[in-house]
Coordinates of C-alpha atoms in Angstrom, one line a residue:
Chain A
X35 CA -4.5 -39.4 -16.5
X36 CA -4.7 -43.0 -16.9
X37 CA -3.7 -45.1 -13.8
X38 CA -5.0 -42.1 -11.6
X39 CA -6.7 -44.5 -9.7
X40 CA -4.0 -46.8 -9.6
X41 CA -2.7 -43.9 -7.3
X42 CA -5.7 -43.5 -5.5
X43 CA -5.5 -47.4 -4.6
X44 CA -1.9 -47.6 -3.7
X45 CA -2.2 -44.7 -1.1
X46 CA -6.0 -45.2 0.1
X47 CA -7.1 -41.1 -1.0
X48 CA -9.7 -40.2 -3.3
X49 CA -8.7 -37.1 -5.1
X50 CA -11.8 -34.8 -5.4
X51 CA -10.4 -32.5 -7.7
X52 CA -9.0 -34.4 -10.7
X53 CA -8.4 -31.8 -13.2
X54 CA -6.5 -30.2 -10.3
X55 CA -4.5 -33.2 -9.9
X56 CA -3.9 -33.2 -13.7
X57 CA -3.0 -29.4 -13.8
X58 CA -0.4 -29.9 -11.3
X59 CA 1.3 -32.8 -13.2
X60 CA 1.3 -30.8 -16.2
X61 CA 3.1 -27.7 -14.3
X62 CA 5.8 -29.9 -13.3
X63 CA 6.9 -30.5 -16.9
X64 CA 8.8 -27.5 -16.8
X65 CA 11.5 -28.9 -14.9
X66 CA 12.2 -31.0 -18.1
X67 CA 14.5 -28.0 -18.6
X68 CA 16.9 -28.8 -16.0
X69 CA 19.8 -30.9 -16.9
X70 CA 21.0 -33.7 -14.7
X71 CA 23.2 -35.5 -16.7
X72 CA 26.4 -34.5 -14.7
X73 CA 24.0 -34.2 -11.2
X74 CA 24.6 -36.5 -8.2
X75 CA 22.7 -36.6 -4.9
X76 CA 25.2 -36.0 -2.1
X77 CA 25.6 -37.6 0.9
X78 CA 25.5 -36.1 4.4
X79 CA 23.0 -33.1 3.3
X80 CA 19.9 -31.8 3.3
X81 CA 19.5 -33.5 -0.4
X82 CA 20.3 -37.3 1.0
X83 CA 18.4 -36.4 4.1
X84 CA 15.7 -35.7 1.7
X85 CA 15.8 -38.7 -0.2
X86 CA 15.5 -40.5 3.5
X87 CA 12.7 -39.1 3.9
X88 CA 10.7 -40.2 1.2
X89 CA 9.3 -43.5 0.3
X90 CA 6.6 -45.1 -1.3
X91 CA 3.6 -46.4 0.5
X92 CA 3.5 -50.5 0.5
X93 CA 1.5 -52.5 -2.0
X94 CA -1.4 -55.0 -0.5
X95 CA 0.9 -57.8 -1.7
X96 CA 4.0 -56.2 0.0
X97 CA 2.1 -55.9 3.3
X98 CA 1.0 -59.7 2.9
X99 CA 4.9 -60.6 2.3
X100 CA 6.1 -58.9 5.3
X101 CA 3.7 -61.3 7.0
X102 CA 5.9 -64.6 7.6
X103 CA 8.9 -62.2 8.4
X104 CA 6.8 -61.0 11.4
X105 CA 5.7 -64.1 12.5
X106 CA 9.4 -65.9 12.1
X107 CA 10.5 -62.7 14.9
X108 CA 7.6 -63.9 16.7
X109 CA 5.0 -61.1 16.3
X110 CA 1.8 -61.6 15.1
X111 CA 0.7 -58.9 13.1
X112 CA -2.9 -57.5 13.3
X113 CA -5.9 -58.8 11.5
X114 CA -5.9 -55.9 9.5
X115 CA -3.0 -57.1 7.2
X116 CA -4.3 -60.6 6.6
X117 CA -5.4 -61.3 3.2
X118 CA -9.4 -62.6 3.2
X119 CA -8.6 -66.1 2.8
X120 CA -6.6 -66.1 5.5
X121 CA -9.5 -64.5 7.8
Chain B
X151 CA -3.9 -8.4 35.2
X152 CA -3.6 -11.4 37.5
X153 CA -2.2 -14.4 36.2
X154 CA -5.5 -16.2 37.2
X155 CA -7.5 -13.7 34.8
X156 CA -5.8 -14.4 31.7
X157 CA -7.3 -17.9 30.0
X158 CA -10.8 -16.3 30.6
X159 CA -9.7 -13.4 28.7
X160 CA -7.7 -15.4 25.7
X161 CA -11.3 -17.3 26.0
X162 CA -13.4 -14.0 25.8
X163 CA -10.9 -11.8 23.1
X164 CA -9.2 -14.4 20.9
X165 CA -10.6 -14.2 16.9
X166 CA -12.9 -17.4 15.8
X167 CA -11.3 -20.1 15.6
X168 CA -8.3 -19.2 16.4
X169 CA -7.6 -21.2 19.7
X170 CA -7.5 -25.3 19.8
X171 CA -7.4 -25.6 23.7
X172 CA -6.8 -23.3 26.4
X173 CA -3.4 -24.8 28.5
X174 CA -3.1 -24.8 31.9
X175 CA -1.0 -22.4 34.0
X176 CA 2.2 -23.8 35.2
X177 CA 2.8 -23.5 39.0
X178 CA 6.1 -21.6 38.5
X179 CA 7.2 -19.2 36.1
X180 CA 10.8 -18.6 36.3
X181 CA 11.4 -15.5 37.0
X182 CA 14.6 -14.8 35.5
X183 CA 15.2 -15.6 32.5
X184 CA 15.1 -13.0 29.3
X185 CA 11.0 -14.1 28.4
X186 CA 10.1 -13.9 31.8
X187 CA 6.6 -13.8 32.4
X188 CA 5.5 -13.4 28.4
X189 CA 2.5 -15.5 27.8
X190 CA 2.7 -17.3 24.1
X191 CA 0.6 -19.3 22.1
X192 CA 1.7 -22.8 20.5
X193 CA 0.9 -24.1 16.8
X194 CA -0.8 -27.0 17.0
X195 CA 1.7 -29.1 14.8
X196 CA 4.0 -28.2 18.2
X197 CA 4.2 -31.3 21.0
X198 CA 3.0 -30.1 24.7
X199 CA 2.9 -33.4 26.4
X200 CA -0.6 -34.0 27.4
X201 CA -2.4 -32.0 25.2
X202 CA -4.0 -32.8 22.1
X203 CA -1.7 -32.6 19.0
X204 CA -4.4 -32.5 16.3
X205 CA -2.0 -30.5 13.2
X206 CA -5.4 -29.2 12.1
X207 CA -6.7 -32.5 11.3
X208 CA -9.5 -34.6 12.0
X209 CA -7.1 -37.4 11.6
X210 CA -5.6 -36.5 14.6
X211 CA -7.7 -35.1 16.3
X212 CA -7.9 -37.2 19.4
X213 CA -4.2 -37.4 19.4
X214 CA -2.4 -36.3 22.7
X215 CA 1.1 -35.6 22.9
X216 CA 3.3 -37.8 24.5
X217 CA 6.4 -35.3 25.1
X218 CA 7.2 -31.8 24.8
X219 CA 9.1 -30.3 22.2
X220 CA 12.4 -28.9 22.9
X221 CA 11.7 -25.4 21.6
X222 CA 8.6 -25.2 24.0
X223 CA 10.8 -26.3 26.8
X224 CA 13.3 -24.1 25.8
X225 CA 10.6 -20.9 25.8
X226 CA 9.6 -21.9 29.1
X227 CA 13.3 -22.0 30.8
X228 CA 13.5 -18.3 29.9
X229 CA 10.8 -17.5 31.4
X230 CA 8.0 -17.7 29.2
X231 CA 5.0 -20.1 29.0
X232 CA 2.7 -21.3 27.0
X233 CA -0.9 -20.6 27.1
X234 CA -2.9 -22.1 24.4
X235 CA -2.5 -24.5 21.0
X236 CA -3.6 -22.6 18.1
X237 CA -5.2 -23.4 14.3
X238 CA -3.4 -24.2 11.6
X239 CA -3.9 -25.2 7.7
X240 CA -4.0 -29.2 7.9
X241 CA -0.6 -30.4 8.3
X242 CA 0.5 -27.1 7.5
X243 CA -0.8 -27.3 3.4
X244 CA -2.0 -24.1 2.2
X245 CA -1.5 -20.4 2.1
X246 CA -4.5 -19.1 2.6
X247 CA -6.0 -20.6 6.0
X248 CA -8.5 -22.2 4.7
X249 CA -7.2 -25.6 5.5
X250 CA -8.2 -26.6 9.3
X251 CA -10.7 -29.3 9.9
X252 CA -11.4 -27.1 12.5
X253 CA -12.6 -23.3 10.3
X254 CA -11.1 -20.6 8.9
X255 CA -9.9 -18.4 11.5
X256 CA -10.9 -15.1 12.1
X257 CA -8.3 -12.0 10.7
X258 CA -8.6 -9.4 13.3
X259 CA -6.7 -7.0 10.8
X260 CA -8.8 -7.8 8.1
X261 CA -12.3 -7.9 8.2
X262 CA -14.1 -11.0 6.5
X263 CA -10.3 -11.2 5.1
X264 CA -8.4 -14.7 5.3
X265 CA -5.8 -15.1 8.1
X266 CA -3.1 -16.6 5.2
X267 CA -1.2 -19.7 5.9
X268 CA -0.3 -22.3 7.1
X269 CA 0.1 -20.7 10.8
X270 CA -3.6 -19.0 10.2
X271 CA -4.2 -19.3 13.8
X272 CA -1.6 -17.9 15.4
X273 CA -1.2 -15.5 13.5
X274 CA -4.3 -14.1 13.6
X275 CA -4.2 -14.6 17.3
X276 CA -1.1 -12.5 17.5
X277 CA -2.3 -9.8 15.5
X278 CA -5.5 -9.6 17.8
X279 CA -3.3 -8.7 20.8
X280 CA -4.4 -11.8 22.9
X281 CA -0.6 -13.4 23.2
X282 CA 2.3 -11.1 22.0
X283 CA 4.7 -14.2 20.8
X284 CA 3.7 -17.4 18.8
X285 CA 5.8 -20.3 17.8
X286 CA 5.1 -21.6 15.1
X287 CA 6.5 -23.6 11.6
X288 CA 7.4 -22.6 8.3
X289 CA 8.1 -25.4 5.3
X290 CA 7.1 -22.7 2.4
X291 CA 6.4 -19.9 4.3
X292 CA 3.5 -20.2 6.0
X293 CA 4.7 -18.2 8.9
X294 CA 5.4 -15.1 6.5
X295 CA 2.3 -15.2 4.6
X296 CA 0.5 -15.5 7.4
X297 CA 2.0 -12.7 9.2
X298 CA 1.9 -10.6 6.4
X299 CA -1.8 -11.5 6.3
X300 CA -2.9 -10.6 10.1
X301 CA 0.2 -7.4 10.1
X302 CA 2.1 -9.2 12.3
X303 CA 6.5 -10.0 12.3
X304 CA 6.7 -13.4 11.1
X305 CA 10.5 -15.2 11.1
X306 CA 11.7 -18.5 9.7
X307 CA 15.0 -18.9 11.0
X308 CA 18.2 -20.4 9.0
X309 CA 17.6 -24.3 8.8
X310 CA 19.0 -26.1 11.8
X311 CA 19.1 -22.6 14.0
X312 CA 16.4 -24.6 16.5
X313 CA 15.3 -27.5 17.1
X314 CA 12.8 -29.6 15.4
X315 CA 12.6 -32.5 18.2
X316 CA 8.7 -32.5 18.6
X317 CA 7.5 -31.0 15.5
X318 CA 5.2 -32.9 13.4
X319 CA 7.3 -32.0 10.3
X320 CA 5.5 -32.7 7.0
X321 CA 7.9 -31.8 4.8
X322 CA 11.2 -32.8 7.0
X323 CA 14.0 -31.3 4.4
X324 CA 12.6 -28.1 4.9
X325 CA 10.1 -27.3 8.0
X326 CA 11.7 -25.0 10.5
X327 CA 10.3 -23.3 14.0
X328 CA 9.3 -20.6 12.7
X329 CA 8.0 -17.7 15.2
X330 CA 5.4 -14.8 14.7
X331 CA 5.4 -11.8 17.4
X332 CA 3.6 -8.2 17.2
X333 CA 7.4 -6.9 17.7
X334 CA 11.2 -7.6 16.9
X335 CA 12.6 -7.6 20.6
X336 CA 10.5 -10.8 21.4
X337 CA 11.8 -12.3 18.4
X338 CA 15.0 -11.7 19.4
X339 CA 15.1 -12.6 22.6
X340 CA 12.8 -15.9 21.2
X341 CA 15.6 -17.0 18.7
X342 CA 18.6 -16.5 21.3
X343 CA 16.9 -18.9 23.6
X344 CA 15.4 -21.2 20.7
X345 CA 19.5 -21.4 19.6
X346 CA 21.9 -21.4 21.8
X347 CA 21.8 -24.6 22.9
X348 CA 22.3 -28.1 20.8
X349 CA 19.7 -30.3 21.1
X350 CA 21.0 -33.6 20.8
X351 CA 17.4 -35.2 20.0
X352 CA 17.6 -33.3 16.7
X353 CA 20.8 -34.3 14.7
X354 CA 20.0 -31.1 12.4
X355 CA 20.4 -29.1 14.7
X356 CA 23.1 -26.8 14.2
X357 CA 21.9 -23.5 16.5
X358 CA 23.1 -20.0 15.7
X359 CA 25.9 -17.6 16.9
X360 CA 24.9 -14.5 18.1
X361 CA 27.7 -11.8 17.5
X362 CA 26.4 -8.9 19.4
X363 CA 28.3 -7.0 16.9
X364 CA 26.1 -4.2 15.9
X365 CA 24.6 -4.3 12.5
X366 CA 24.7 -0.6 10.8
X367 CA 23.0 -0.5 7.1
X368 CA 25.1 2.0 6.5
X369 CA 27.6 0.7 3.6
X370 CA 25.5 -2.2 3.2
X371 CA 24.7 -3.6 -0.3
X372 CA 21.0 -5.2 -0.6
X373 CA 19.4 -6.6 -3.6
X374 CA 16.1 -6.2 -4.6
X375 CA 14.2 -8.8 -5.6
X376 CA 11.4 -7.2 -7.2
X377 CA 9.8 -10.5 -9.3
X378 CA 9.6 -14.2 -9.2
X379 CA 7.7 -15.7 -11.6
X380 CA 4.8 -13.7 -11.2
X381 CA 4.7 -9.6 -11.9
X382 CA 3.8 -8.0 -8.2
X383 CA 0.8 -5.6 -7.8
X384 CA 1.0 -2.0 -7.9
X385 CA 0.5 -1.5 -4.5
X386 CA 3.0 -4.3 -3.5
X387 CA 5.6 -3.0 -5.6
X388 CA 5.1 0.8 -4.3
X389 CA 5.9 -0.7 -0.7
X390 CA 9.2 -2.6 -1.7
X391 CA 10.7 0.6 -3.6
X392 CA 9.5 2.6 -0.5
X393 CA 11.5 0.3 2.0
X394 CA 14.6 0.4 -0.9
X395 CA 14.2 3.9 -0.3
X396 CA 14.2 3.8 3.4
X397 CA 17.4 1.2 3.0
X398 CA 19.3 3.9 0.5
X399 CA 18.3 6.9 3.3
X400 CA 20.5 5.2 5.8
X401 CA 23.1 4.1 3.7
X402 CA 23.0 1.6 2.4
X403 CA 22.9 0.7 -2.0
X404 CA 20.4 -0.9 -3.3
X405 CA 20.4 -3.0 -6.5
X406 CA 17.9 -5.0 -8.6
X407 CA 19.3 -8.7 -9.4
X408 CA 17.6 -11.4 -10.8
X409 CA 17.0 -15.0 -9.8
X410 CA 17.6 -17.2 -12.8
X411 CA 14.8 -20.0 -13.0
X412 CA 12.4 -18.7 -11.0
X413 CA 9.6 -19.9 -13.3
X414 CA 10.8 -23.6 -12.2
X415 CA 11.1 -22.4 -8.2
X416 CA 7.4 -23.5 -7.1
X417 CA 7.5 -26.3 -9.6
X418 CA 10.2 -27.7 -8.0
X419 CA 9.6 -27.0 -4.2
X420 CA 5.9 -28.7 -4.9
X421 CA 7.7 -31.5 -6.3
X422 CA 9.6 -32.3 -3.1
X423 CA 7.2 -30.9 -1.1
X424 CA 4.2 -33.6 -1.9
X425 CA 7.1 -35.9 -2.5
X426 CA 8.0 -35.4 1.4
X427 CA 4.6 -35.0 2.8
X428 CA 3.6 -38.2 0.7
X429 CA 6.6 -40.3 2.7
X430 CA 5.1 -38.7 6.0
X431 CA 1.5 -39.2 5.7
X432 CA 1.6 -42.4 4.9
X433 CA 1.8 -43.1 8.2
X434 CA -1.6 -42.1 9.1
X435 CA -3.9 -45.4 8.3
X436 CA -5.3 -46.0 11.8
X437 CA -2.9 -48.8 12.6
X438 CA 0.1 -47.2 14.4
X439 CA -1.3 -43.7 14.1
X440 CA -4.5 -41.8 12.6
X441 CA -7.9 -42.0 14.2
X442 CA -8.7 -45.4 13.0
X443 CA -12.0 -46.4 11.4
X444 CA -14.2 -49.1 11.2
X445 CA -14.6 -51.2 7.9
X446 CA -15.9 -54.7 6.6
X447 CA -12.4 -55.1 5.0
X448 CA -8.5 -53.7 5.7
X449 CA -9.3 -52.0 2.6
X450 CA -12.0 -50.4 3.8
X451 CA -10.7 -49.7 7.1
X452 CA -7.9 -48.0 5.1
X453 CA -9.9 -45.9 3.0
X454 CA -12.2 -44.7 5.7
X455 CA -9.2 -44.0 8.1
X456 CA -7.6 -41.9 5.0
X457 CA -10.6 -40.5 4.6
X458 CA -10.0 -38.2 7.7
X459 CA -7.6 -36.7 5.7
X460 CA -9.0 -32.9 3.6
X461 CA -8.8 -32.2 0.1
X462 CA -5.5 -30.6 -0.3
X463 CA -3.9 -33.6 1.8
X464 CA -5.4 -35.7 0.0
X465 CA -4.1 -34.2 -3.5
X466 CA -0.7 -33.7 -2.5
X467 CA -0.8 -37.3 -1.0
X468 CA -1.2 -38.6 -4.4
X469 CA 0.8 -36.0 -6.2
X470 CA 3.8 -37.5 -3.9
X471 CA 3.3 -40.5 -4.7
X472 CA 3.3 -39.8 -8.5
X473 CA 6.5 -38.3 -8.5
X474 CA 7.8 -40.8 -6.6
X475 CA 7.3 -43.6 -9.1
X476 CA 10.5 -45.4 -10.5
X477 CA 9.4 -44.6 -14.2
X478 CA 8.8 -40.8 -12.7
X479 CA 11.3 -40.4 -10.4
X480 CA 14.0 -38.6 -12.4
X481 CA 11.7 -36.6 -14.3
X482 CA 10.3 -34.7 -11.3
X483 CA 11.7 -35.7 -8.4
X484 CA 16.0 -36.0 -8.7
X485 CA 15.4 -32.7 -11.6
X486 CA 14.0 -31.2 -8.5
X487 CA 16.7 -31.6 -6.3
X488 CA 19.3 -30.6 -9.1
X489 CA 17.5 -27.2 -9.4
X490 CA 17.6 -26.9 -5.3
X491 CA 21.2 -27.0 -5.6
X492 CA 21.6 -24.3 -8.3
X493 CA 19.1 -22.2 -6.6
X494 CA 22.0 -22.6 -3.3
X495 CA 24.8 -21.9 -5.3
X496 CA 23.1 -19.2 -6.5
X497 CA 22.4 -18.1 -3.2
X498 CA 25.6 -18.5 -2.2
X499 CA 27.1 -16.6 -5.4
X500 CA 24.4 -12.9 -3.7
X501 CA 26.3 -13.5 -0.3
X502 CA 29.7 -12.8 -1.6
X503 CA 28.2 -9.3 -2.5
X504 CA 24.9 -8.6 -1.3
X505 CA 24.3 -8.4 3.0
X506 CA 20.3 -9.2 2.6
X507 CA 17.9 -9.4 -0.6
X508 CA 14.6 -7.0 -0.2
X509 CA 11.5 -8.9 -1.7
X510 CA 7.5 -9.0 -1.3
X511 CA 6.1 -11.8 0.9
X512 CA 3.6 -12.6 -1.9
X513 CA 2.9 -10.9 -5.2
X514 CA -0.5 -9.5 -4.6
X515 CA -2.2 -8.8 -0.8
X516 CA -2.7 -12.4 0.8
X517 CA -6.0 -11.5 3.3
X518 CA -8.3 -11.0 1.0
X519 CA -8.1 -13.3 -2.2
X520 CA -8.1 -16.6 -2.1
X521 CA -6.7 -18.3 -4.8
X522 CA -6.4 -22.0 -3.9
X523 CA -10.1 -23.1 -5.5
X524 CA -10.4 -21.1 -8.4
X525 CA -6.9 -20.9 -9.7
X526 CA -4.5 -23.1 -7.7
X527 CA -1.5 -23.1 -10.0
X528 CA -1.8 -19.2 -9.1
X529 CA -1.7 -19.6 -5.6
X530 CA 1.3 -22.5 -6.0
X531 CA 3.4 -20.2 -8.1
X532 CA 2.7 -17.3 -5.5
X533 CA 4.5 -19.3 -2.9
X534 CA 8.0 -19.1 -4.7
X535 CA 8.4 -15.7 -3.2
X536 CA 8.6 -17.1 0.6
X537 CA 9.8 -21.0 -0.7
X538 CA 12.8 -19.7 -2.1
X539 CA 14.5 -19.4 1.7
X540 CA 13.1 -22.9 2.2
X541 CA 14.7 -24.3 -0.8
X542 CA 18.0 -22.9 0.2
X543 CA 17.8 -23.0 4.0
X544 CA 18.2 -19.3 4.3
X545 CA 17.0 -17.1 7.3
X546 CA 13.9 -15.1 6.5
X547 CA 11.5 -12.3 8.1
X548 CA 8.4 -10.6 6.7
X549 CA 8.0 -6.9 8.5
X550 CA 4.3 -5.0 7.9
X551 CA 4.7 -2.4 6.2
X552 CA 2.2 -0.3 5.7
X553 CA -1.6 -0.7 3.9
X554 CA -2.8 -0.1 1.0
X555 CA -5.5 2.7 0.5
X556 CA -8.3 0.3 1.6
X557 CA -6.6 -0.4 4.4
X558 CA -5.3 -3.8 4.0
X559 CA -2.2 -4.6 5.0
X560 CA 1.4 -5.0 3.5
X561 CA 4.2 -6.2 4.3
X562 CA 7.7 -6.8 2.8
X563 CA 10.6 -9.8 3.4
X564 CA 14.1 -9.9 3.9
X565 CA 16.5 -13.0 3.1
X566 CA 19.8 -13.4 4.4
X567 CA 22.7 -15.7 4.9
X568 CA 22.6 -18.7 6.5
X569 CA 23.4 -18.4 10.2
X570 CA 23.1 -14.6 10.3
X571 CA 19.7 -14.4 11.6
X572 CA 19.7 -11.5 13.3
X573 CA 21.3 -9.2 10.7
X574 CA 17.5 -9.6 9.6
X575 CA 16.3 -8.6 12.9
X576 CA 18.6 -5.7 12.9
X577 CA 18.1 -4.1 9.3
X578 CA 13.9 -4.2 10.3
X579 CA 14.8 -2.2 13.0
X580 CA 16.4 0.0 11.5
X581 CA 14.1 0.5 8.7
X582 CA 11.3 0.4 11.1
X583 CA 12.4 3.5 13.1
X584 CA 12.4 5.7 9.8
X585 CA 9.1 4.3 9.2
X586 CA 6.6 3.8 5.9
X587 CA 7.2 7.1 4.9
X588 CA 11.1 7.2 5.4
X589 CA 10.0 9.7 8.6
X590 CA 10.4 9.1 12.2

């Protein structure tokens, strides 16, 4: 897989076992069978509860943004999320 | 045996690596209530305030518990209380017990056999005869497999039956307290206590209404189960028809049915599965929680913080986040979700016949192979056999049953419908009594 280690980068793991990884992928193209042209997420169930619970991790230049939002509240956020420049 | 006696024992008899830490006594016991005086054991995915909470991972494992979770409190008002944290598969990921940071624990029923998984530890410490009663947590089954494993009763109740306030969830749609006990009364008397209150920390919560109306198999309909996706062993099979038979001696009529789809069942509880434990993990890079680690950089920091994490977190990490991706999303992740819905209807189509389905835990014994290096997409589809109650939120139990001729053991499962817990409970018991063998 290509941007594998765009993955790697954007949740901070290195995947030991790439073919693993890759075989995985590849057994979850069987659920191109299932049709969900007429299927909806509903809302006060286990499915929305499920969508709540999932989210993507933030990008280095989402962390930075979130920066000047912080500090307008007045919180300083850790060194941690400044960029080097600002260090 | 005084009271004072038993952490040295638990020390002294409890299978490698089974125990986390040893928990101190309480004071009082109450000496009323229907689990009075039973000692129990704790997963360590479980929140005892004050005591490390490490989920089998290094990541954590510094971390102590700032509260207790309400099913521990709930345990201990009836009387019972807790005496140590056990081992578990990291963040509950894997089926075979191989997964701690901290080793593989010991199987007392198997020699040199694996415990199963995720709840390897206390499991294996229930089967060993140190603790009678375990709580536990089940988000694919890994309270069944492991029971099966170690011959123990292992029991993941409808979803929403208890409550989940201080469980370290990883995959929140679908992790339940789950409990594993050496016999059904405990269980029993565990779930009543575990349900009949509504926690108003957990807004899933839904607890469970006993009926007290006794179950009798007789008249019953039960379907049998026999295959999902993969072709159960000879031995494993023999076991189910000789349960069906013990079901059809008291009266009640078995039939074979078949789940539609099942070769997209583990497919699609994977999918939501990383997807979930992706959205919770991500939460462990040292800065508000994780052991955090040094580093020149953030990114550094990051990566060596993440680095705590073991393989199989580490895969499924990035699996989530795969599946998660905009251009991705449909394809795996809402397809997923579509086929979690049939799979309830389905469900929900058996009940207007069928009392309970009859079905293997796994497809081949679970102690002794160990499938997750050499041929993981084996050991993945394996699981569809205990995910399928996950998926639909269904009440399940996994009852040994018997060994095979080398002496390992076997078990089989029951599913029912949601909220009827103890109709499980019941038809074990009954089936029990007759025994293996259809004999008393």
């Amino acid at each position: 897989m290509d941007d594998l280690h765009v993955l790697e980068e954007q949740t901070f793991v290195r995947i030991s076992d790439k073919k693993a990884f890759e075989e995985m992928i590849d057994f979850f193209d069987v659920l191109q069978e299932i049709d969900i042209s007429s299927f909806y997420p509903e809302e006060n169930t286990n499915t929305s509860l499920r969508q709540d619970c999932v989210r993507q991790p933030l990008s280095q230049e989402e962390m930075q943004a979130l920066i000047p939002v912080f500090k307008e509240n007045g919180i300083e956020l850790p060194c941690i999320f400044q960029s080097r420049e600002e260090k | 045996m005084e009271i004072k006696n038993f952490l040295p024992m638990l020390q002294e008899k409890a299978p490698q690596n089974t125990i986390v830490d040893l928990l101190p006594i309480p004071k009082e016991i109450s000496a009323n209530g229907p689990l009075s005086g039973i000692p129990f054991a704790v997963q360590n995915n479980i929140c005892i305030a004050g005591q490390r909470l490490t989920c089998g991972s290094k990541m954590l494992e510094d971390y102590i518990s700032p509260y207790t979770a309400t099913a521990v409190i709930c345990m201990s008002k009836a009387g019972a209380f807790p005496v140590c944290t056990t081992n578990m598969d990291e963040f509950g990921m894997g089926s075979a017990g191989k997964n701690s940071a901290f080793g593989t624990p010991e199987n007392p029923a198997v020699p040199n056999g694996f415990p199963g998984g995720s709840a390897s530890g206390a499991a294996a410490l229930v089967a060993s005869g140190c603790v009678p009663l375990a709580l536990a947590s089940d988000c694919g089954g890994g309270t069944r497999l492991a029971a099966a494993a170690c011959s123990v009763w292992g029991m993941k109740p409808s979803f929403g039956a208890c409550s989940r306030f201080g469980l370290t969830t990883c995959v929140s749609s679908m992790d339940q307290i789950s409990l594993i006990s050496s016999d059904s009364y405990l269980l029993r008397k565990s779930l009543q206590c575990l349900s009949d209150r509504l926690d108003p920390k957990d807004p899933h919560h839904r607890g469970l209404i006993f009926t007290r109306a006794p179950w009798q198999t007789q008249g019953k309909k039960i379907g049998l189960l026999e295959k999902i996706s993969i072709e159960p062993d000879r031995d494993v099979s023999k076991t189910l028809h000789c349960a069906a038979d013990t079901f059809t001696q008291l009266g009640a009529s078995i039939e074979s049915i078949h789940m539609p789809q099942t070769h997209l069942l583990a497919a699609a509880y994977y999918v939501i599965a990383c997807a979930e434990s992706s959205a919770n993990l991500s939460r462990f890079t040292g800065m508000l929680a994780g052991k955090r680690q040094g580093g020149e950089t953030w990114e550094a920091q990051f990566k060596q913080t993440r680095n705590l994490l073991g393989n199989e977190a580490k895969k499924r990490i990035a699996i989530g986040a795969y599946v998660l991706r905009k251009e991705n999303y449909d394809q795996y992740y809402l397809r997923a979700q579509a086929y979690k819905r049939q799979l309830k209807q389905w469900f929900a189509e058996i009940w207007k016949t069928y009392s309970l389905l009859l079905l293997p835990v796994s497809p081949g014994s679970i102690d002794g192979k160990d499938h997750s290096d050499s041929d993981a997409l084996y050991s993945y589809q394996a699981d569809g056999y205990t995910a399928c109650a996950n998926l639909a939120g269904m009440p399940a139990l996994s009852i040994p049953y018997g060994k095979t001729e080398d002496g390992r053991p076997l078990s089989i499962q029951l599913i029912g419908p949601e909220g009827k817990d103890e109709w499980l409970l019941d038809a074990a018991e009954e089936i029990m009594k007759l025994g293996r063998d259809g004999k008393n």
